[in-house]
Amino acid sequence: MVKAKKVNSKTSATLNEIERIKTGIVGLDKLVKGGFIKGSTMLISGGTGVGKSIFSMQYLWEGLQSGESCVYVTMEETAEDLRQDALVFGWDFEEYEKKGKFKFVEKNILEDTNFEFFDIDKMKASRIVIDSISLLSFVIEDKSSMRGRLKELIKSLKERNLTTLLVSESMDEERLSVLGIEEFVADGVIILKYTSVGAQAGRLLFIRKMRRTNHSEKLHPIKIGTQGIRILSV
Ligand SMILES: Nc1ncnc2c1ncn2[C@@H]1O[C@H](COP(=O)(O)OP(=O)(O)OP(=O)(O)O)[C@@H](O)[C@H]1O
Ligand SMILES: [Mg+2]
């Protein structure tokens, strides 16, 4: 009896020690025990136009509001397009770029095998978004080589204690990622989707996996409004 008590108190102490950071998505923190685990790698997966880039910008904007430095690696859209998209929600990234707290990196990390960590280190960035890693599949045909590259990248990001969002395009709900391996190298997976059928027609968010977290297992309706993405029912 006494022994069990000891184990329990130890377990809860360990759980309390997990440092979490606010996601910035209104209503999401409550679904994931307070936020993303600091230093973890999250995969945001979904089809086109579901809000993956808005989610990513909102996540970094939250970091900037808490005084953190953040980096957005964009491989598909231009930095200027993203700056303009963000302004619609009142997120003025340029202001933070000028202060050296934020950086858009227009770089294909696939062509550049030695991904440049210099800026990230100099800025002491704590949050990073890579939008998107799906292009990897077109460049690297060999799955095991891609898994290796991704693992290497994640390792380098974790060594820097960066909390990372990997954006992944997925066409099919059963497949979370283009090659079906990204989800295994990530600590957590969040799915965004759009459905036009059934009682839950509209935009939805689903937490498919999050290590060390007793997370919601429901499908949550979301809305993209003037303040960005918000969970409608918590
Ligand atoms: N101000 C807004 N209010 C409501 N909805 C918006 C607003 N701005 C954009 N959206 C919606 O968000 C979508 C774009 O979101 P976002 O660019 O984040 O999607 P994505 O998943 O990154 O898409 P892609 O696969 O093309 O990169 C638009 O297609 C539109 O439906
Ligand atoms: Mg996008």
Tab-separated table of C-alpha atoms and ligand atoms in Angstrom:
chain	number	residue	atom	x	y	z
A	1	MET	CA	0.000	0.000	0.000
A	2	VAL	CA	2.702	2.425	1.091
A	3	LYS	CA	4.849	1.347	-1.836
A	4	ALA	CA	2.050	2.075	-4.313
A	5	LYS	CA	1.626	5.523	-2.810
A	6	LYS	CA	5.306	6.234	-3.272
A	7	VAL	CA	5.202	5.200	-6.924
A	8	ASN	CA	2.145	7.379	-7.510
A	9	SER	CA	3.701	10.484	-6.029
A	10	LYS	CA	6.843	9.876	-8.066
A	11	THR	CA	4.791	9.455	-11.232
A	12	SER	CA	2.827	12.633	-10.716
A	13	ALA	CA	6.003	14.556	-9.892
A	14	THR	CA	7.525	13.361	-13.170
A	15	LEU	CA	4.430	14.390	-15.094
A	16	ASN	CA	4.461	17.811	-13.479
A	17	GLU	CA	8.025	18.304	-14.611
A	18	ILE	CA	7.048	18.149	-18.287
A	19	GLU	CA	7.470	21.680	-19.590
A	20	ARG	CA	4.769	22.717	-22.022
A	21	ILE	CA	4.447	25.735	-24.255
A	22	LYS	CA	1.246	27.459	-25.325
A	23	THR	CA	0.192	26.571	-28.851
A	24	GLY	CA	-1.510	29.902	-29.579
A	25	ILE	CA	-4.485	28.090	-31.105
A	26	VAL	CA	-7.490	29.232	-29.089
A	27	GLY	CA	-8.882	26.254	-27.146
A	28	LEU	CA	-6.172	23.760	-28.125
A	29	ASP	CA	-4.046	23.921	-24.957
A	30	LYS	CA	-6.951	22.576	-22.896
A	31	LEU	CA	-7.086	19.505	-25.144
A	32	VAL	CA	-3.387	18.685	-24.730
A	33	LYS	CA	-2.750	19.208	-21.014
A	34	GLY	CA	-1.530	22.774	-21.381
A	35	GLY	CA	0.342	22.837	-24.681
A	36	PHE	CA	3.045	21.186	-26.765
A	37	ILE	CA	5.926	19.594	-24.871
A	38	LYS	CA	8.937	21.887	-25.047
A	39	GLY	CA	11.491	20.507	-27.478
A	40	SER	CA	9.045	18.115	-29.147
A	41	THR	CA	8.355	17.688	-32.858
A	42	MET	CA	4.746	17.954	-33.981
A	43	LEU	CA	3.362	17.044	-37.379
A	44	ILE	CA	0.461	19.095	-38.767
A	45	SER	CA	-1.182	17.087	-41.462
A	46	GLY	CA	-4.072	17.795	-43.815
A	47	GLY	CA	-5.199	18.453	-47.367
A	48	THR	CA	-4.882	21.698	-49.245
A	49	GLY	CA	-6.509	24.800	-47.761
A	50	VAL	CA	-7.327	23.260	-44.365
A	51	GLY	CA	-5.352	25.920	-42.503
A	52	LYS	CA	-1.932	24.316	-41.939
A	53	SER	CA	0.005	27.501	-42.687
A	54	ILE	CA	-2.374	29.670	-40.643
A	55	PHE	CA	-1.965	27.208	-37.726
A	56	SER	CA	1.814	27.439	-38.120
A	57	MET	CA	1.906	31.236	-38.174
A	58	GLN	CA	-0.438	31.427	-35.195
A	59	TYR	CA	1.854	29.068	-33.253
A	60	LEU	CA	4.904	31.239	-33.977
A	61	TRP	CA	3.002	34.453	-33.270
A	62	GLU	CA	2.225	33.074	-29.783
A	63	GLY	CA	5.944	32.464	-29.259
A	64	LEU	CA	6.767	36.041	-30.252
A	65	GLN	CA	4.172	37.354	-27.806
A	66	SER	CA	5.954	35.442	-25.007
A	67	GLY	CA	9.286	37.015	-25.958
A	68	GLU	CA	10.633	33.961	-27.809
A	69	SER	CA	12.497	34.023	-31.128
A	70	CYS	CA	10.975	32.024	-33.974
A	71	VAL	CA	11.803	30.790	-37.481
A	72	TYR	CA	9.487	29.873	-40.380
A	73	VAL	CA	11.091	27.767	-43.103
A	74	THR	CA	8.934	28.033	-46.205
A	75	MET	CA	9.449	25.765	-49.175
A	76	GLU	CA	6.283	26.428	-51.126
A	77	GLU	CA	4.942	29.946	-50.504
A	78	THR	CA	7.123	33.031	-50.614
A	79	ALA	CA	7.911	34.881	-47.416
A	80	GLU	CA	6.091	37.919	-48.796
A	81	ASP	CA	2.906	35.919	-49.389
A	82	LEU	CA	3.039	34.582	-45.831
A	83	ARG	CA	3.668	38.073	-44.417
A	84	GLN	CA	0.578	39.315	-46.233
A	85	ASP	CA	-1.534	36.280	-45.221
A	86	ALA	CA	-0.583	36.867	-41.581
A	87	LEU	CA	-1.496	40.564	-41.640
A	88	VAL	CA	-5.139	39.599	-42.264
A	89	PHE	CA	-5.141	38.217	-38.707
A	90	GLY	CA	-3.235	41.182	-37.309
A	91	TRP	CA	0.071	39.296	-37.049
A	92	ASP	CA	2.750	41.721	-38.166
A	93	PHE	CA	5.795	39.482	-38.514
A	94	GLU	CA	7.814	42.203	-40.222
A	95	GLU	CA	7.936	44.154	-36.982
A	96	TYR	CA	9.685	41.187	-35.315
A	97	GLU	CA	11.919	40.580	-38.347
A	98	LYS	CA	13.252	44.100	-37.902
A	99	LYS	CA	13.944	43.383	-34.217
A	100	GLY	CA	15.818	40.191	-35.157
A	101	LYS	CA	13.327	38.045	-33.248
A	102	PHE	CA	11.739	36.427	-36.288
A	103	LYS	CA	12.950	35.083	-39.595
A	104	PHE	CA	11.339	33.644	-42.706
A	105	VAL	CA	13.759	31.247	-44.378
A	106	GLU	CA	12.952	30.672	-48.042
A	107	LYS	CA	15.070	27.617	-48.420
A	108	ASN	CA	14.628	24.205	-49.825
A	109	ILE	CA	16.101	22.127	-47.038
A	110	LEU	CA	16.051	19.205	-49.436
A	111	GLU	CA	18.559	20.655	-51.836
A	112	ASP	CA	20.635	22.007	-49.006
A	113	THR	CA	21.655	18.838	-47.217
A	114	ASN	CA	23.597	20.820	-44.621
A	115	PHE	CA	20.636	22.774	-43.359
A	116	GLU	CA	22.001	26.030	-42.050
A	117	PHE	CA	21.507	26.328	-38.304
A	118	PHE	CA	23.600	29.447	-38.014
A	119	ASP	CA	20.682	31.914	-37.907
A	120	ILE	CA	18.682	29.703	-35.607
A	121	ASP	CA	21.579	29.537	-33.171
A	122	LYS	CA	22.352	33.248	-33.441
A	123	MET	CA	18.734	34.182	-32.767
A	124	LYS	CA	18.421	31.590	-29.964
A	125	ALA	CA	15.149	30.530	-31.595
A	126	SER	CA	12.895	28.270	-29.564
A	127	ARG	CA	10.091	27.617	-32.100
A	128	ILE	CA	10.425	26.585	-35.724
A	129	VAL	CA	7.997	25.667	-38.506
A	130	ILE	CA	8.981	23.709	-41.614
A	131	ASP	CA	6.275	24.205	-44.266
A	132	SER	CA	6.191	21.716	-45.806
A	133	ILE	CA	8.180	18.510	-45.689
A	134	SER	CA	6.023	16.861	-48.338
A	135	LEU	CA	8.340	17.983	-51.118
A	136	LEU	CA	10.948	15.658	-49.677
A	137	SER	CA	9.119	12.772	-51.282
A	138	PHE	CA	9.634	14.157	-54.772
A	139	VAL	CA	13.331	14.602	-54.292
A	140	ILE	CA	14.212	11.522	-52.303
A	141	GLU	CA	12.826	8.379	-53.821
A	142	ASP	CA	14.266	5.989	-51.324
A	143	LYS	CA	12.005	5.803	-48.241
A	144	SER	CA	14.697	4.661	-45.852
A	145	SER	CA	16.943	7.503	-46.952
A	146	MET	CA	14.103	9.966	-46.358
A	147	ARG	CA	13.448	8.509	-42.923
A	148	GLY	CA	17.152	8.920	-42.196
A	149	ARG	CA	17.188	12.534	-43.384
A	150	LEU	CA	14.114	13.404	-41.359
A	151	LYS	CA	15.506	11.762	-38.245
A	152	GLU	CA	18.754	13.654	-38.687
A	153	LEU	CA	16.902	16.943	-39.079
A	154	ILE	CA	14.710	16.293	-36.033
A	155	LYS	CA	17.767	15.314	-33.991
A	156	SER	CA	19.485	18.597	-34.859
A	157	LEU	CA	16.345	20.550	-33.934
A	158	LYS	CA	15.962	18.661	-30.641
A	159	GLU	CA	19.600	19.249	-29.750
A	160	ARG	CA	18.731	22.932	-29.893
A	161	ASN	CA	15.628	22.349	-27.739
A	162	LEU	CA	13.442	23.760	-30.530
A	163	THR	CA	9.756	22.954	-30.469
A	164	THR	CA	9.074	22.098	-34.091
A	165	LEU	CA	6.022	22.006	-36.330
A	166	LEU	CA	6.485	19.907	-39.441
A	167	VAL	CA	3.758	20.619	-41.984
A	168	SER	CA	2.688	17.713	-44.148
A	169	GLU	CA	0.283	17.567	-47.042
A	170	SER	CA	-2.037	14.608	-46.917
A	171	MET	CA	-4.673	13.804	-49.482
A	172	ASP	CA	-6.136	10.823	-47.811
A	173	GLU	CA	-7.326	10.686	-44.205
A	174	GLU	CA	-5.887	7.235	-43.638
A	175	ARG	CA	-2.478	8.432	-44.769
A	176	LEU	CA	-1.213	11.212	-42.551
A	177	SER	CA	1.748	12.043	-44.730
A	178	VAL	CA	2.907	11.684	-48.289
A	179	LEU	CA	5.253	8.798	-47.662
A	180	GLY	CA	3.583	7.492	-44.536
A	181	ILE	CA	6.682	7.770	-42.398
A	182	GLU	CA	6.717	11.348	-41.130
A	183	GLU	CA	4.223	10.525	-38.371
A	184	PHE	CA	6.537	7.899	-36.906
A	185	VAL	CA	9.424	10.287	-36.475
A	186	ALA	CA	7.245	12.989	-34.884
A	187	ASP	CA	6.260	13.097	-31.191
A	188	GLY	CA	2.748	14.169	-32.033
A	189	VAL	CA	0.340	14.419	-34.942
A	190	ILE	CA	-2.490	16.909	-35.394
A	191	ILE	CA	-4.840	16.477	-38.316
A	192	LEU	CA	-6.773	19.333	-39.873
A	193	LYS	CA	-9.511	18.485	-42.305
A	194	TYR	CA	-12.504	19.769	-44.125
A	195	THR	CA	-15.637	17.719	-44.483
A	196	SER	CA	-18.770	18.572	-46.396
A	197	VAL	CA	-20.823	15.616	-45.219
A	198	GLY	CA	-22.608	14.632	-42.017
A	199	ALA	CA	-23.518	16.466	-38.853
A	200	GLN	CA	-19.951	17.725	-38.404
A	201	ALA	CA	-19.656	19.338	-41.841
A	202	GLY	CA	-16.998	22.055	-41.838
A	203	ARG	CA	-13.453	22.356	-40.544
A	204	LEU	CA	-12.223	19.832	-37.988
A	205	LEU	CA	-9.157	19.231	-35.821
A	206	PHE	CA	-8.139	15.853	-34.471
A	207	ILE	CA	-5.202	14.977	-32.214
A	208	ARG	CA	-4.023	11.677	-33.623
A	209	LYS	CA	-1.040	11.199	-31.317
A	210	MET	CA	0.873	13.081	-28.655
A	211	ARG	CA	3.521	11.324	-26.624
A	212	ARG	CA	3.380	11.667	-22.829
A	213	THR	CA	0.007	13.420	-23.085
A	214	ASN	CA	-3.461	12.279	-22.129
A	215	HIS	CA	-5.035	14.213	-24.993
A	216	SER	CA	-8.543	14.596	-26.359
A	217	GLU	CA	-9.575	11.837	-28.738
A	218	LYS	CA	-12.537	13.713	-30.199
A	219	LEU	CA	-13.012	15.386	-33.534
A	220	HIS	CA	-13.176	19.100	-32.755
A	221	PRO	CA	-14.933	21.600	-35.018
A	222	ILE	CA	-12.746	24.646	-35.643
A	223	LYS	CA	-13.257	28.049	-37.186
A	224	ILE	CA	-10.880	30.360	-38.987
A	225	GLY	CA	-11.951	33.832	-37.885
A	226	THR	CA	-10.445	37.271	-37.532
A	227	GLN	CA	-8.083	36.053	-34.769
A	228	GLY	CA	-6.987	32.912	-36.613
A	229	ILE	CA	-7.934	29.335	-35.743
A	230	ARG	CA	-10.158	28.619	-32.769
A	231	ILE	CA	-11.601	25.369	-31.415
A	232	LEU	CA	-15.380	25.672	-31.269
A	233	SER	CA	-16.233	23.045	-28.648
A	234	VAL	CA	-13.864	22.233	-25.814
B	1	LIG	N1	-9.354	35.581	-42.998
B	1	LIG	C1	-9.853	34.356	-43.162
B	1	LIG	N2	-11.023	34.019	-42.616
B	1	LIG	C2	-11.520	32.799	-42.777
B	1	LIG	N3	-10.928	31.816	-43.474
B	1	LIG	C3	-9.766	32.100	-44.039
B	1	LIG	C4	-9.155	33.371	-43.929
B	1	LIG	N4	-8.002	33.347	-44.585
B	1	LIG	C5	-7.885	32.116	-45.105
B	1	LIG	N5	-8.933	31.356	-44.778
B	1	LIG	C6	-9.144	29.953	-45.149
B	1	LIG	O1	-7.914	29.271	-44.952
B	1	LIG	C7	-7.485	28.660	-46.146
B	1	LIG	C8	-5.998	28.797	-46.313
B	1	LIG	O2	-5.363	28.345	-45.173
B	1	LIG	P1	-3.858	27.870	-45.246
B	1	LIG	O3	-3.115	28.631	-46.240
B	1	LIG	O4	-3.350	27.854	-43.852
B	1	LIG	O5	-4.069	26.370	-45.745
B	1	LIG	P2	-2.977	25.258	-46.003
B	1	LIG	O6	-3.486	24.023	-45.343
B	1	LIG	O7	-1.659	25.763	-45.594
B	1	LIG	O8	-3.061	25.086	-47.572
B	1	LIG	P3	-1.941	24.642	-48.638
B	1	LIG	O9	-1.986	23.159	-48.671
B	1	LIG	O10	-2.421	25.259	-49.894
B	1	LIG	O11	-0.633	25.171	-48.187
B	1	LIG	C9	-8.207	29.366	-47.260
B	1	LIG	O12	-8.399	28.489	-48.339
B	1	LIG	C10	-9.510	29.762	-46.602
B	1	LIG	O13	-10.432	28.694	-46.665
B	2	MG	MG	0.163	26.121	-46.605
